[in-house]
mmCIF file of C-alpha atoms in Angstrom:
data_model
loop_
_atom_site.group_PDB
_atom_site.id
_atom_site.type_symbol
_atom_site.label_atom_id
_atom_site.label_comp_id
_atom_site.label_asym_id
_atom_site.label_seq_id
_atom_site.Cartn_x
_atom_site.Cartn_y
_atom_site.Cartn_z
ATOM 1 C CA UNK A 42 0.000 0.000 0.000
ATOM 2 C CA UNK A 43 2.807 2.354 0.242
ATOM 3 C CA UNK A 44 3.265 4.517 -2.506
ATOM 4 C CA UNK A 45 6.784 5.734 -1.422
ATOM 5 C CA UNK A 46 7.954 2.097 -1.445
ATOM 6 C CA UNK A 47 6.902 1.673 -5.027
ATOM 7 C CA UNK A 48 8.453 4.990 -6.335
ATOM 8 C CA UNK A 49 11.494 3.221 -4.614
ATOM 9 C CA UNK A 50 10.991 -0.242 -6.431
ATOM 10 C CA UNK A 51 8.982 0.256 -9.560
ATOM 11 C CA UNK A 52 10.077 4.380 -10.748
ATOM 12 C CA UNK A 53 11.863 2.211 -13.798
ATOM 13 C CA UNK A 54 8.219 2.076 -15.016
ATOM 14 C CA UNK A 55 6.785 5.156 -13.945
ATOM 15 C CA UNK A 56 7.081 8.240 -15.522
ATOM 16 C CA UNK A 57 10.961 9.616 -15.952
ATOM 17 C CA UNK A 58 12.232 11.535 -13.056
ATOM 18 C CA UNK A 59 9.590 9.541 -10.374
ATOM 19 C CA UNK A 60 11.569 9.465 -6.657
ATOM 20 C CA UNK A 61 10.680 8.604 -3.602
ATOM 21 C CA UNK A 62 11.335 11.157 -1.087
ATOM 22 C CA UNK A 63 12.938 10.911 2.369
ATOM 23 C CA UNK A 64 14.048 13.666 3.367
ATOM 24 C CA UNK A 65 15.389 17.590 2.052
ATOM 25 C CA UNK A 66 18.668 16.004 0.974
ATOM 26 C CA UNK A 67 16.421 13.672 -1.181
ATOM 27 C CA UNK A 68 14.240 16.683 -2.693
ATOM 28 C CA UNK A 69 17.868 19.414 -3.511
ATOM 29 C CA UNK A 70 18.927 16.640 -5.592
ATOM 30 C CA UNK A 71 15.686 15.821 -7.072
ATOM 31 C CA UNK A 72 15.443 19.311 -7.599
ATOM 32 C CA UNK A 73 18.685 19.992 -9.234
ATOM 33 C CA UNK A 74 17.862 16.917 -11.751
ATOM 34 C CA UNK A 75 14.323 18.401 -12.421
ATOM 35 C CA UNK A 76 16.035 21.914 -13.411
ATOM 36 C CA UNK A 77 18.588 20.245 -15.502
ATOM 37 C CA UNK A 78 15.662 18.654 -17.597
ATOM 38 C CA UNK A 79 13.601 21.516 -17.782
ATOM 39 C CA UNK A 80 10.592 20.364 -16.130
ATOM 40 C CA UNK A 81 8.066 23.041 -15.093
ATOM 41 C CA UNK A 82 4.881 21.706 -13.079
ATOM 42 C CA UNK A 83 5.442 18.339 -10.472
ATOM 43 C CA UNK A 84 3.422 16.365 -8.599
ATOM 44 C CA UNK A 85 3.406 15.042 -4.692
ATOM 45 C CA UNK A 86 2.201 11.747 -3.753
ATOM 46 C CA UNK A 87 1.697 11.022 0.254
ATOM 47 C CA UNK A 88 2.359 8.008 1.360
ATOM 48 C CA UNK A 89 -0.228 5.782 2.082
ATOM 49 C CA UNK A 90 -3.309 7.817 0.730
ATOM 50 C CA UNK A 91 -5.312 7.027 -2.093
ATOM 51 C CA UNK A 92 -8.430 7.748 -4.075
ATOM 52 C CA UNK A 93 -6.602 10.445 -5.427
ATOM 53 C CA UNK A 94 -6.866 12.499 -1.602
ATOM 54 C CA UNK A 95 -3.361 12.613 -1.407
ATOM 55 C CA UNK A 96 -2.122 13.663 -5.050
ATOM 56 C CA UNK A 97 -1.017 17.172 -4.845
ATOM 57 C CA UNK A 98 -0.159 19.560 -8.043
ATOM 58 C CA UNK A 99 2.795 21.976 -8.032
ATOM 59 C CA UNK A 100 3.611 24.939 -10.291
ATOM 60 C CA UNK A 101 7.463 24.076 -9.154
ATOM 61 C CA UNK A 102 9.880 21.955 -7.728
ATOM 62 C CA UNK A 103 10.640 24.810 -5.550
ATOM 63 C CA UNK A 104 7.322 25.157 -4.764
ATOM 64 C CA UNK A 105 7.544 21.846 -2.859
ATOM 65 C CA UNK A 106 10.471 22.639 -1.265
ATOM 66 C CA UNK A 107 8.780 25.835 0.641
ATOM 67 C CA UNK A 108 6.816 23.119 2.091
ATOM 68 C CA UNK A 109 8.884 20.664 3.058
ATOM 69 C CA UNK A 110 11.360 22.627 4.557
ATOM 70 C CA UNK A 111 9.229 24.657 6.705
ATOM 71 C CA UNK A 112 7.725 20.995 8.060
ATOM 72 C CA UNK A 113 4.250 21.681 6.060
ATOM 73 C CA UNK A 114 4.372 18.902 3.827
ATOM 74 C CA UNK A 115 5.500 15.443 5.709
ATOM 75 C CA UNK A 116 7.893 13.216 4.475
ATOM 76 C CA UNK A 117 7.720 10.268 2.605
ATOM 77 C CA UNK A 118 6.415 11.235 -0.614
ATOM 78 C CA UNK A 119 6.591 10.466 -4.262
ATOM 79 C CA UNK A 120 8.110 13.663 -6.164
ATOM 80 C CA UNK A 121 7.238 13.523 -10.211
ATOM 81 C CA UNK A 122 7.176 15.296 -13.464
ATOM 82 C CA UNK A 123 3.163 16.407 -14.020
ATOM 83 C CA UNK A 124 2.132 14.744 -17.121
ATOM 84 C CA UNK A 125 -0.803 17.339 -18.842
ATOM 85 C CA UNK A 126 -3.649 15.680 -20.381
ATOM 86 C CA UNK A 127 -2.753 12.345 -19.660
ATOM 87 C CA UNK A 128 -5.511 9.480 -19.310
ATOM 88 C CA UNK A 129 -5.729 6.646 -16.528
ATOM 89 C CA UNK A 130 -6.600 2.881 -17.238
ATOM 90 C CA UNK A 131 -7.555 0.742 -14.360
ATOM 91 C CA UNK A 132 -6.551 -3.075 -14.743
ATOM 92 C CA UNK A 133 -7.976 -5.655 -12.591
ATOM 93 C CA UNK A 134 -5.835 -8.828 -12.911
ATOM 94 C CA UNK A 135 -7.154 -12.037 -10.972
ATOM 95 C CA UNK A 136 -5.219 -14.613 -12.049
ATOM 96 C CA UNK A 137 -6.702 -15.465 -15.459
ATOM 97 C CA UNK A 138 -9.093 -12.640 -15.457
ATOM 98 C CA UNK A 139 -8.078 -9.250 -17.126
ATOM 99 C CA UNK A 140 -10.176 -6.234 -17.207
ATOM 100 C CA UNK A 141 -9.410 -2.873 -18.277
ATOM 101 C CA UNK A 142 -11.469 0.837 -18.179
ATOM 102 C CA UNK A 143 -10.540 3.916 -18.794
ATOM 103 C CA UNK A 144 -10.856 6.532 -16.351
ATOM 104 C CA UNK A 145 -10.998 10.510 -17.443
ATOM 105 C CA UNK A 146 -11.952 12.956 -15.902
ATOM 106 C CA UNK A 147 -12.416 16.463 -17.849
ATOM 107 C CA UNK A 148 -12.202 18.565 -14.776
ATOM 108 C CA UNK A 149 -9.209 17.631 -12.681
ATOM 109 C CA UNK A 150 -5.769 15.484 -13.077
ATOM 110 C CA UNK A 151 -7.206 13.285 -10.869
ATOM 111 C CA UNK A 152 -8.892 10.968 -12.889
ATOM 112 C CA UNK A 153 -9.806 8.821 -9.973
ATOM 113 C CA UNK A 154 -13.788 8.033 -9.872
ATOM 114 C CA UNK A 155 -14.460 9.166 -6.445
ATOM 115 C CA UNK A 156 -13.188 12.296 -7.845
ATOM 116 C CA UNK A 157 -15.602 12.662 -10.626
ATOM 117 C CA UNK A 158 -14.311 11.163 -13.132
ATOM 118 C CA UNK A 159 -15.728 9.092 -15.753
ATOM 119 C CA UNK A 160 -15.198 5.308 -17.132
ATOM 120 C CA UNK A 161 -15.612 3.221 -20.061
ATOM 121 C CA UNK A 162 -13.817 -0.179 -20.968
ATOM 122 C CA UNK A 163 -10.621 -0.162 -22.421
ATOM 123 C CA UNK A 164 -7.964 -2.701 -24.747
ATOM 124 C CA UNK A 165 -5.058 -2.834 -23.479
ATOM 125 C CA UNK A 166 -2.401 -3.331 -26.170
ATOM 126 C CA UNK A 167 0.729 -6.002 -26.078
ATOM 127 C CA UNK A 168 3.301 -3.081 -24.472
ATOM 128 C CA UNK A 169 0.760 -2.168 -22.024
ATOM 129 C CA UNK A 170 0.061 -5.663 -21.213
ATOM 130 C CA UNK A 171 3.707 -6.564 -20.925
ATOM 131 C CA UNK A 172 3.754 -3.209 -18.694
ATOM 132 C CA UNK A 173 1.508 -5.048 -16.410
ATOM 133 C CA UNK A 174 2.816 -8.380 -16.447
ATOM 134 C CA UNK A 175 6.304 -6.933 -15.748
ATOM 135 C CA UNK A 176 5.309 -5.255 -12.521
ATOM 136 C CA UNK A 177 3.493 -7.872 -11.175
ATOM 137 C CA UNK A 178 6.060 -9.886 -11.272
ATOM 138 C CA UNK A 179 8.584 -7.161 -10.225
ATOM 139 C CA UNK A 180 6.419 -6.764 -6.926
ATOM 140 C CA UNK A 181 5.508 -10.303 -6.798
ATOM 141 C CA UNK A 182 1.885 -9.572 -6.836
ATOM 142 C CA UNK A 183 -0.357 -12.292 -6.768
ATOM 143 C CA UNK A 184 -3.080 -10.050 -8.099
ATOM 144 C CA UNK A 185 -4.036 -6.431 -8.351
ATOM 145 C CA UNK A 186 -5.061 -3.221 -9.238
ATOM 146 C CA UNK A 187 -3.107 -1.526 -11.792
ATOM 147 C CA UNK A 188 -3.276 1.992 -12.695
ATOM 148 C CA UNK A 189 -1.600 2.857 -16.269
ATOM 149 C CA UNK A 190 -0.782 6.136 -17.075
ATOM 150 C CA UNK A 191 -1.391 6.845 -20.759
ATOM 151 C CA UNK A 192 0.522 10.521 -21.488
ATOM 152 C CA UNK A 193 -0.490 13.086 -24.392
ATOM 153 C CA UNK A 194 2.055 11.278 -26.615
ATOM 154 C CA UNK A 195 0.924 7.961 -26.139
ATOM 155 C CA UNK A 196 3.438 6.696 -23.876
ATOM 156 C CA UNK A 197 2.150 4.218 -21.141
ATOM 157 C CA UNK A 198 3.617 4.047 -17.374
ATOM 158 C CA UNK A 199 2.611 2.881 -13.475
ATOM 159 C CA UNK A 200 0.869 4.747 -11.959
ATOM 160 C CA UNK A 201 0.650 2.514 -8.823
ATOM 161 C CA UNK A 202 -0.497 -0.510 -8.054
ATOM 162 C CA UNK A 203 -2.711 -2.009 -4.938
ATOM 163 C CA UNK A 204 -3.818 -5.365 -3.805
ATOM 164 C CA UNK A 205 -6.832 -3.625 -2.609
ATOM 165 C CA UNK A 206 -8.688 -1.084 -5.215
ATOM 166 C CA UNK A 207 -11.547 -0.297 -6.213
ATOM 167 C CA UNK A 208 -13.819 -1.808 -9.054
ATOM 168 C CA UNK A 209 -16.231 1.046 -9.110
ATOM 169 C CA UNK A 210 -16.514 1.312 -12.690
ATOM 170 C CA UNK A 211 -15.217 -2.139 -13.464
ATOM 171 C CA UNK A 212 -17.672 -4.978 -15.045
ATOM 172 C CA UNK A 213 -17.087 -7.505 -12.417
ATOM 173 C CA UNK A 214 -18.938 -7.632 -9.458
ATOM 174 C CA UNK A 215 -18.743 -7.371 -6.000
ATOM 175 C CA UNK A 216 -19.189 -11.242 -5.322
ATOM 176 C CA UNK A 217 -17.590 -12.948 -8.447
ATOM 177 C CA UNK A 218 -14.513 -10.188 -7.323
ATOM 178 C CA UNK A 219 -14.605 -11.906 -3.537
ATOM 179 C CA UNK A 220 -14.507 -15.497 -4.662
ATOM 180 C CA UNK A 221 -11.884 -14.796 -6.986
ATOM 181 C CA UNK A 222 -9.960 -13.611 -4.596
ATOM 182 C CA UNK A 223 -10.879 -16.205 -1.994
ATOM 183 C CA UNK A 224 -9.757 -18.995 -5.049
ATOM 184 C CA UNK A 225 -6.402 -16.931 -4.554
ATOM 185 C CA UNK A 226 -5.933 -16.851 -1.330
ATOM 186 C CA UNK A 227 -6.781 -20.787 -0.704
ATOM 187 C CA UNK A 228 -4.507 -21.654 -3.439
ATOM 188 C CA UNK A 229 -1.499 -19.631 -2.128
ATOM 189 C CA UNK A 230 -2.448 -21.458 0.707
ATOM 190 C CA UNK A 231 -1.838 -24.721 -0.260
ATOM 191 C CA UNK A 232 1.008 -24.525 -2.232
ATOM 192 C CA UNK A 233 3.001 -22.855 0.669
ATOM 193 C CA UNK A 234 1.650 -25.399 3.344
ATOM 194 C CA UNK A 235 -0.628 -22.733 5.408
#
């Protein structure tokens, strides 16, 4: 569940200049390496919050720094490059089930659904499916939620990734979704003696 944690394991598949942040030393050289590539507008992640409550947009690196180093903004976080006009896809993989739906939301960056955004199924193509098999196994996932990033140029990335998400929005339903799970769990189970 920690999104700090996965900006530390899995930034090689987020977008470029993702870092988990742990402390001011962290954010000056995260800093210096956002000026050096020119980017403008970032985005905070705190740790351990989700449905999109604890995404914050920055017109600066700087900007962030006021924060932190006055004690206003607590640390861990995830420190990125904003992506404008980028789209969210929400995968559900349960062992041999796959779902994907786009989430967009014309309003705000966060395209979460509790945020107002709105969804319709996706197809996820072979990179983006590779994308997701390649961080599950990174992680060692038995399941989850994935959330792809799709950017303005067409570019997929993580977004993050839970155990626990969701499915507002996704076609399966809230009992099929429990025994998969359950199938999951009992099998992991068994193979490991438990």
């Amino acid at each position: 569940r920690s999104k700090v944690l996965q900006g530390r394991m899995l930034s090689g598949y987020m977008v470029p200049g993702t870092k988990a942040i742990y402390d001011l030393h962290d954010l000056v050289e995260s800093i210096n390496e956002y000026h050096r590539h020119g980017y403008g507008q970032v985005v905070t992640k705190k740790d351990r919050v989700h449905g999109g409550m604890g995404i914050n947009l920055w017109s600066s690196a700087e900007e962030v720094f006021n924060q932190a180093s006055t004690g206003a903004m607590p640390f861990p976080f995830v420190f990125q490059p904003f992506c404008q006009n980028c789209r969210d896809i929400r995968v559900v993989s349960l062992d041999d089930y796959l779902e994907a739906y786009w989430r967009d939301n014309p309003n705000n960056f966060r395209n979460n659904l509790n945020c107002g955004g709105n969804n319709e199924p996706a197809t996820l193509n072979t990179p983006q499916q590779d994308l997701c098999r390649e961080v599950m196994a990174r992680g060692d996932f038995p399941y989850g939620h994935i959330d792809l990033m799709v950017a303005e140029d067409g570019a997929t990335y993580l977004a993050e990734i839970n155990l626990r998400g969701g499915i507002k929005g996704a076609r399966i339903g809230p009992s099929e979704y429990r025994q998969k799970i359950s199938a999951i769990h009992q099998r992991y189970r068994l193979e490991h003696g438990l």
